Short mmCIF file of C-alpha atoms in Angstrom, two decimals:
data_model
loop_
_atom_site.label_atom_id
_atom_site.label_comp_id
_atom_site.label_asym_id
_atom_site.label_seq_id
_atom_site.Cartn_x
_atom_site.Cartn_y
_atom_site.Cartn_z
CA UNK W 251 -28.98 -88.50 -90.27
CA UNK W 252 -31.33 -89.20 -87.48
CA UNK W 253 -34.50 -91.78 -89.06
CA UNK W 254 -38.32 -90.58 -88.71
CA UNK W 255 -39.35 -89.83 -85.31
CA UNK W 256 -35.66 -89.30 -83.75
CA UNK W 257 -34.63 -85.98 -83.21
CA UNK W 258 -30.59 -85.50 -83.19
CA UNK W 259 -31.05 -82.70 -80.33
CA UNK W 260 -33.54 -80.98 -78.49
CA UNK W 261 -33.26 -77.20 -80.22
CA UNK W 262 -35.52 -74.23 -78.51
CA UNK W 263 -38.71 -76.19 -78.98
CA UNK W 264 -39.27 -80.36 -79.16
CA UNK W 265 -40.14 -80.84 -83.14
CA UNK W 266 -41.31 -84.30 -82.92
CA UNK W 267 -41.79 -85.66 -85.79
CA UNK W 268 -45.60 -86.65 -87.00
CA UNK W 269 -46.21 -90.38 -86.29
CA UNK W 270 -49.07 -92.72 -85.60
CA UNK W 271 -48.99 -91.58 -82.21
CA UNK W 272 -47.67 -87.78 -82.74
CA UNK W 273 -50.82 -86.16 -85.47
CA UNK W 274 -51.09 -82.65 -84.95
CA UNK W 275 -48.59 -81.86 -82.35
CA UNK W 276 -50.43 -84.11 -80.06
CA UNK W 277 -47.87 -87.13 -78.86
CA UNK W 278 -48.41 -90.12 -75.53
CA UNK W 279 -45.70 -89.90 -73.18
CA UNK W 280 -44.43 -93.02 -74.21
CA UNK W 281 -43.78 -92.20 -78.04
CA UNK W 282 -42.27 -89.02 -77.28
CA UNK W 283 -39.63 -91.10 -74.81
CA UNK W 284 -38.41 -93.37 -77.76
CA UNK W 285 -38.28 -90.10 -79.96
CA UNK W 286 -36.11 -88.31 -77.62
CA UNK W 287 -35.29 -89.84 -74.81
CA UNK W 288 -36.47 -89.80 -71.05
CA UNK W 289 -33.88 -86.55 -70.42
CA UNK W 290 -34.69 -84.72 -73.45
CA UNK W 291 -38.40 -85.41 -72.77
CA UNK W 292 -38.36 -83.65 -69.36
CA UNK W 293 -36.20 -80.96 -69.94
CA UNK W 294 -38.56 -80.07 -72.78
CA UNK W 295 -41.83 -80.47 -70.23
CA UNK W 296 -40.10 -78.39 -67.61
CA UNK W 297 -39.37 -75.16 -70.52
CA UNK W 298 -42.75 -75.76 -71.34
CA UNK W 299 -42.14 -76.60 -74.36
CA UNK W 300 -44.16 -79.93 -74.12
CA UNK W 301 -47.18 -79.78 -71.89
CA UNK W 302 -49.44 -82.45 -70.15
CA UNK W 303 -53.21 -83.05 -71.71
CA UNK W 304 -54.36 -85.51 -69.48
CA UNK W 305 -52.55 -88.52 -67.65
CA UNK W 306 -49.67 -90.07 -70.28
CA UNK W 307 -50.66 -87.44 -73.57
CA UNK W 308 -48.65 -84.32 -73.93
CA UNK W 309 -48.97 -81.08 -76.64
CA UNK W 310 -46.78 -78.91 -78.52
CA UNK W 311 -46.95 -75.62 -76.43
CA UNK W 312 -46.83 -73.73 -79.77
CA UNK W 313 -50.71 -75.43 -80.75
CA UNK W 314 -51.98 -75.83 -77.62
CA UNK W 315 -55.05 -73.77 -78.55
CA UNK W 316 -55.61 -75.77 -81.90
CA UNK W 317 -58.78 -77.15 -82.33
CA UNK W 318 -57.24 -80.03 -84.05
CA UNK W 319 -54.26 -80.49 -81.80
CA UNK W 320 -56.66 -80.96 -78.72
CA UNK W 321 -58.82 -83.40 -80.62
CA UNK W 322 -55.79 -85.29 -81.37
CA UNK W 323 -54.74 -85.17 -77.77
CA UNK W 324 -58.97 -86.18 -76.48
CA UNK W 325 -58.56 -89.08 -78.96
CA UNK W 326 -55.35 -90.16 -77.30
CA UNK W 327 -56.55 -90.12 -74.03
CA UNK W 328 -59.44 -92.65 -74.88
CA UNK W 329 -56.63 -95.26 -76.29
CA UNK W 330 -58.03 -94.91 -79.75
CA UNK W 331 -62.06 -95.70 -79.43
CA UNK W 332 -63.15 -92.50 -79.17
CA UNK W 333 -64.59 -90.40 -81.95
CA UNK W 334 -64.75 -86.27 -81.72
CA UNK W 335 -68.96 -85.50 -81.42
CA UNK W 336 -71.25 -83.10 -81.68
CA UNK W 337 -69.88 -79.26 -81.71
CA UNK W 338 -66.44 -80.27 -81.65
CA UNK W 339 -66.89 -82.39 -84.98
CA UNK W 340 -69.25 -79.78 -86.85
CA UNK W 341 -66.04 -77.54 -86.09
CA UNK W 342 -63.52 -79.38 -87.36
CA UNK W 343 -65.73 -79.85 -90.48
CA UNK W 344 -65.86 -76.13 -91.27
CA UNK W 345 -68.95 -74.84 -88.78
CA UNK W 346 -66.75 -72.51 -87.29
CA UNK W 347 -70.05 -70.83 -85.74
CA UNK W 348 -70.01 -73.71 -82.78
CA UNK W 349 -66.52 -72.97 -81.77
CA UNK W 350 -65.75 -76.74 -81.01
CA UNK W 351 -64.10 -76.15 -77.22
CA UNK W 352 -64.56 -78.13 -74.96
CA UNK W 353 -63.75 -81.18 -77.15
CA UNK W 354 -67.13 -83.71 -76.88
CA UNK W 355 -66.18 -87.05 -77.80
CA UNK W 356 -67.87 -90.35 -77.50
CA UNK W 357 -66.40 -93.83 -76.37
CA UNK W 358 -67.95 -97.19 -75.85
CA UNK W 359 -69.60 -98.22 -72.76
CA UNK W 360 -66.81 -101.03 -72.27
CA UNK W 361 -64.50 -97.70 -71.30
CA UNK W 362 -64.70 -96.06 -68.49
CA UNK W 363 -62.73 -92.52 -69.64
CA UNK W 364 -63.88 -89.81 -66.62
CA UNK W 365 -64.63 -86.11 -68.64
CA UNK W 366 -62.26 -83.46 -67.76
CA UNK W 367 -60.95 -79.97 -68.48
CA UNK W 368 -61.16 -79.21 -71.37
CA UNK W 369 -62.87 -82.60 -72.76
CA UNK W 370 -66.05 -83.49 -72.28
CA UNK W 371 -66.86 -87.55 -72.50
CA UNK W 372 -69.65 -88.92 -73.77
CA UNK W 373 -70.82 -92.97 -73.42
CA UNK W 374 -72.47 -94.16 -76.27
CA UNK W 375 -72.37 -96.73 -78.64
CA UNK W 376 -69.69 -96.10 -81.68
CA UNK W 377 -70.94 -97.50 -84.87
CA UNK W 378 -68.16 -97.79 -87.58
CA UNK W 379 -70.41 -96.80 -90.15
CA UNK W 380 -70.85 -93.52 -87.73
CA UNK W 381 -66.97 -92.69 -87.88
CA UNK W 382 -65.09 -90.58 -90.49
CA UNK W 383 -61.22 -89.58 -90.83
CA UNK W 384 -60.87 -86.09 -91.12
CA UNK W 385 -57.30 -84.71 -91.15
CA UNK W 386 -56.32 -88.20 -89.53
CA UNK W 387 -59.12 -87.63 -86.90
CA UNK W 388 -61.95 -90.06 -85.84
CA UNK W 389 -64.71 -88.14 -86.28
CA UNK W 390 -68.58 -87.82 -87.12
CA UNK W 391 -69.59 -87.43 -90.56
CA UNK W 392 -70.92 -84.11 -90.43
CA UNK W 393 -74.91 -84.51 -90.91
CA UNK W 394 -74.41 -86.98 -87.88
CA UNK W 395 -72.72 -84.31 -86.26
CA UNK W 396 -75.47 -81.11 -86.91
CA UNK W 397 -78.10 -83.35 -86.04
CA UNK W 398 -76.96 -83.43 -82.62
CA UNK W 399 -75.37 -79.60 -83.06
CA UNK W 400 -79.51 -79.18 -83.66
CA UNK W 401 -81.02 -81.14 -80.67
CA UNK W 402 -78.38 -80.01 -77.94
CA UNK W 403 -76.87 -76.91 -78.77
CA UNK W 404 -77.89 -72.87 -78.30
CA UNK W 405 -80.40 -72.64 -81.05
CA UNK W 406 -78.49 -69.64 -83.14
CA UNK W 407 -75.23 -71.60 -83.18
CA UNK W 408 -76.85 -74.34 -84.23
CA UNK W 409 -78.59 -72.32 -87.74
CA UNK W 410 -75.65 -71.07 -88.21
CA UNK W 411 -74.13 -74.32 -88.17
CA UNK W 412 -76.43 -75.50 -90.63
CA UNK W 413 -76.32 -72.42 -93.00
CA UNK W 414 -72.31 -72.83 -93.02
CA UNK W 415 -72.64 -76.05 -94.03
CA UNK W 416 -75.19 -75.86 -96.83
CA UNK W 417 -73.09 -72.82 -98.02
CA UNK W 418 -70.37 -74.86 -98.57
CA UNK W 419 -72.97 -76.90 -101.09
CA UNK W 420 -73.90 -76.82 -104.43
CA UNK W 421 -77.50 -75.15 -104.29
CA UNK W 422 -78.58 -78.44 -106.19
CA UNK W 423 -77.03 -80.60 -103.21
CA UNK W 424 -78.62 -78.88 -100.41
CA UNK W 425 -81.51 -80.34 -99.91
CA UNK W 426 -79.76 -83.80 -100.07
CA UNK W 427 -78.28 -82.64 -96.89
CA UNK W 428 -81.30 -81.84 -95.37
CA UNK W 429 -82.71 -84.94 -95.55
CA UNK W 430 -79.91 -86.73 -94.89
CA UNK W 431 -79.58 -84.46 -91.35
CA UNK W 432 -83.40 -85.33 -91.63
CA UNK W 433 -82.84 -89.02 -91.64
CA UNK W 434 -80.16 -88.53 -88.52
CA UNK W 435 -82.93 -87.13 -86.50
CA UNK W 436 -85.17 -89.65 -87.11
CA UNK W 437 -83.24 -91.97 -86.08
CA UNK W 438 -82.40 -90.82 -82.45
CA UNK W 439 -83.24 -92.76 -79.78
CA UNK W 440 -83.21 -89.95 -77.03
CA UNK W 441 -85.57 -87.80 -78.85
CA UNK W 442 -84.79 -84.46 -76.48
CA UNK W 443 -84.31 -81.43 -78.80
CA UNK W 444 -85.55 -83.59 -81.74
CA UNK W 445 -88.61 -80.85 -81.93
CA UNK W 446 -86.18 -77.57 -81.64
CA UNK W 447 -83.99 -79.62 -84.05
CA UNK W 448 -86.76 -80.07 -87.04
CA UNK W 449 -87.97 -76.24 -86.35
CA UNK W 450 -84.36 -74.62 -86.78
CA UNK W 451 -83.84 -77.28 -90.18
CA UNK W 452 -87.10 -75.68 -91.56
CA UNK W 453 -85.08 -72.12 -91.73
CA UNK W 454 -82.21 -73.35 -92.90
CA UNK W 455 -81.15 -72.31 -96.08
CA UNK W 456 -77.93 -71.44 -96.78
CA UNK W 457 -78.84 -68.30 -97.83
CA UNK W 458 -77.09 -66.05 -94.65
CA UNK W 459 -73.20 -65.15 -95.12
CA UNK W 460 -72.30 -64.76 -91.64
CA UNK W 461 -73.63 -66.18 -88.64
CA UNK W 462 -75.57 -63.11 -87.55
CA UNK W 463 -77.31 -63.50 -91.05
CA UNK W 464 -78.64 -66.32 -89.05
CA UNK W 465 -79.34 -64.92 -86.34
CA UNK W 466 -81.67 -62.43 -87.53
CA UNK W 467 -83.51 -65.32 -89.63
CA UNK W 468 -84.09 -66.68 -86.37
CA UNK W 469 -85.60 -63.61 -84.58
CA UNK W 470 -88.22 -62.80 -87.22
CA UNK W 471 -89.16 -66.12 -86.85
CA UNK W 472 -89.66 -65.97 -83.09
CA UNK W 473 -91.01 -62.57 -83.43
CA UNK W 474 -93.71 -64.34 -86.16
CA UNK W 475 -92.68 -62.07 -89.08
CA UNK W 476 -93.54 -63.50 -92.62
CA UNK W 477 -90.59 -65.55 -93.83
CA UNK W 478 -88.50 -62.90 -95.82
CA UNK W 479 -86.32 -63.41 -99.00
CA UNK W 480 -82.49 -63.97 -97.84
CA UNK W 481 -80.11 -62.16 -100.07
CA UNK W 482 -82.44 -60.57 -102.84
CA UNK W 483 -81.63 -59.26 -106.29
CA UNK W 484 -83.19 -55.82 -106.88
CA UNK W 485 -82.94 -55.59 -110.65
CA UNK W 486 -82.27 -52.59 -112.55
CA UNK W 487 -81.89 -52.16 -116.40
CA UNK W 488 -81.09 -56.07 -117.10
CA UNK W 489 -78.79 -56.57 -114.38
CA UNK W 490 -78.69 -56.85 -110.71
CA UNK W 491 -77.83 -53.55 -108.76
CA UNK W 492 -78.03 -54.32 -105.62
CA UNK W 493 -78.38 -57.76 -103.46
CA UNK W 494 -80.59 -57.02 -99.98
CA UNK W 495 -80.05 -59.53 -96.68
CA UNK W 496 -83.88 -59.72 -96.43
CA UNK W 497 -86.65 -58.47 -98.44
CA UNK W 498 -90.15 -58.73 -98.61
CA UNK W 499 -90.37 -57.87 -102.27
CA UNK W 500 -94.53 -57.84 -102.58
CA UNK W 501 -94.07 -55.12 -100.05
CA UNK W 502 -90.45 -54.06 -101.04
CA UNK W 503 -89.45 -53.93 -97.91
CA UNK W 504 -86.03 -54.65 -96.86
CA UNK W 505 -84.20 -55.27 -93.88
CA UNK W 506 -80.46 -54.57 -94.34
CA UNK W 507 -77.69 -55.82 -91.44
CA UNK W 508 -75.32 -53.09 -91.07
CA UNK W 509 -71.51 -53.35 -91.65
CA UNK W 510 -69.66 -51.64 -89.64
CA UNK W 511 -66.68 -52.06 -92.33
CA UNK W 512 -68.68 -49.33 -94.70
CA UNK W 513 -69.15 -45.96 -94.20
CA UNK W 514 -72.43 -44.45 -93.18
CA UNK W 515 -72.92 -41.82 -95.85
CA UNK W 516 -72.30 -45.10 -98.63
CA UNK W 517 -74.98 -46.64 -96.64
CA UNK W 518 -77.41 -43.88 -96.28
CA UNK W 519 -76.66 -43.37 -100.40
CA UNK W 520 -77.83 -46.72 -101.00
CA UNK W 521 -80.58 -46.64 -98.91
CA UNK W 522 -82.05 -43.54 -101.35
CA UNK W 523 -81.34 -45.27 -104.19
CA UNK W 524 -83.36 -47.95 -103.66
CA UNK W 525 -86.13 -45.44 -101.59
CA UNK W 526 -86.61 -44.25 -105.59
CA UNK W 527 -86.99 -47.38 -106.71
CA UNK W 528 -89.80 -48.16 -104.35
CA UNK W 529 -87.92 -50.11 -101.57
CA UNK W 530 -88.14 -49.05 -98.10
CA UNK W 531 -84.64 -49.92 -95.89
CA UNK W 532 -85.36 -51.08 -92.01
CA UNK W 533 -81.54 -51.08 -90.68
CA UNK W 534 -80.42 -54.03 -87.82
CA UNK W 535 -77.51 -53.57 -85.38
CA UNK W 536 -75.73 -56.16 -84.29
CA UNK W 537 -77.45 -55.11 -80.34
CA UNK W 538 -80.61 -55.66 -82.08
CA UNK W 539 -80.04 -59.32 -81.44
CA UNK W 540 -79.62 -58.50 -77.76
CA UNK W 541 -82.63 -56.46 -77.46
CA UNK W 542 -84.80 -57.05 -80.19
CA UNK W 543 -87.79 -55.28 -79.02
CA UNK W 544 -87.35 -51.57 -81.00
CA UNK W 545 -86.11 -53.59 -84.32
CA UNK W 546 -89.04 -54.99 -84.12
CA UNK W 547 -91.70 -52.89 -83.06
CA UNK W 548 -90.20 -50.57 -86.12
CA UNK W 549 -89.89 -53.26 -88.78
CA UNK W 550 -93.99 -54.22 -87.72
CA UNK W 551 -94.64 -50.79 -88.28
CA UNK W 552 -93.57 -50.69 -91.80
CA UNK W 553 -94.77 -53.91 -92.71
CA UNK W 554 -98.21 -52.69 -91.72
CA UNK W 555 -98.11 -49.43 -93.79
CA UNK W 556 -97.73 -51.14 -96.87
CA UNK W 557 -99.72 -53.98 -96.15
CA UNK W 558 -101.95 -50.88 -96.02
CA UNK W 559 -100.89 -48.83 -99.06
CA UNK W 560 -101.12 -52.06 -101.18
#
């Protein structure tokens, strides 16, 4: 019975086995020799079923396209200092609204690791108190991590971001978070995207349940509508009857993001049942984010009638 880390024969696909040098499917050249031997090793690179990730670090072809698997391989590459940054760490905490690729990690000034496909290197000073394990990773906590998500990246990944992680949050521990993302940004010393940064954590929330949720909470803003109500309760003989994505309820005014999952007539049904209750129903497109110019104009156009009427 072969021990941990020695594999008895090569099968279709190298299996090696997890060790401090193998997390994830992610293994250095010179581990997966004394696993398997130099022959073994290259017949398994030339079937592909090993491939190179840099000079000396090799993947599992099965998980090449793992988030975590190239992380594992980025860390390898930087001989252990490194920590996974910015997008790539918000991702591997949950924010799946970054995407994470390239992998962005950081390494100290004393190491000179060049960026390459695929991996994008940062120099920086790594504080330990700065680094967490995550799934055997070295990465940022994660309000380290959206701070910077918030300063550097596209401003509606970056909401998102946020929103997906104060979903994930008791409503009572949300605003914990914020300062604590708060406290990050205060703390920069390259203060680029610090403004954008405290502007997008302002509409953050929690509230939106998918990232275009968050979009649209972004576009009013830009297009200087009043702040709406995210995911409103319209009441109706004691209990709640219907939930809206944004509502203006002195107005009762809604603006509902379509899904394409539900059919139009159950749509249009709702939409009259809550026209007799008062509530008028602007619908948003997912294009509407594209071109936002006739959402808009319409949405200001009903606003202003019952601003109006009332």
């Amino acid at each position: 019975m072969p021990g941990r880390g020695v594999i008895a024969h090569p099968g279709p696909v190298i299996d090696i086995l997890n060790g401090p040098d193998g997390l994830h499917g992610a293994y250095t050249y010179q581990f997966a020799r004394e696993a398997i031997g130099e022959y073994r090793l290259r017949a398994a690179v030339e079937a592909g079923e090993l491939v190179g990730f840099g000079r000396g670090v090799l993947l599992d072809a099965r998980r090449v396209l793992d988030l975590r698997t190239r992380c594992a391989g980025a860390l390898l590459l930087t001989g252990g200092v490194g920590v996974v940054v910015g997008i790539t760490a918000a991702a591997l905490h949950g924010c799946s609204a970054v995407g994470g690729f390239p992998v962005h990690v950081r390494v100290p000034y004393a190491h000179r690791i060049r960026s390459r496909h695929g991996m994008v290197v940062h120099q920086g000073g790594v504080d330990r108190s700065d680094v967490t394990t995550l799934d055997g990773l070295r990465v940022q906590p994660l309000d380290l991590a959206v701070s910077e998500v918030l300063c550097a990246g596209s401003r509606r990944a970056a909401l998102a971001c946020v929103d997906q992680a104060l979903r994930e949050l008791r409503a009572e521990d949300r605003p914990e978070f914020l300062a604590r993302v708060t406290g990050r940004l205060a703390e920069r010393v390259d203060r680029r995207g610090t403004r954008q940064a405290a502007a997008l954590l302002s509409l953050a929330t929690g509230l939106p349940e998918t990232a275009a949720q968050s979009a649209f909470v972004l576009l009013l803003a830009d297009c200087g509508f009043p702040r709406p109500v995210c995911q409103y309760q319209v009441w109706d003989g004691g209990r709640a009857r219907y939930r809206l994505d944004f509502a203006w309820p002195e107005l009762r005014v809604a603006l509902e993001c379509d899904d394409e999952t539900v059919e139009p007539s159950v749509l249009a049904a709702r939409d009259e049942a809550l026209r007799r209750r008062g509530w008028l129903v602007v619908r948003a497109e997912v294009q509407d984010l594209v071109e936002p110019t006739p959402l808009s104009g319409r949405l200001r156009t009903v606003l202003r009638e019952r601003q109006c009427a009332a």
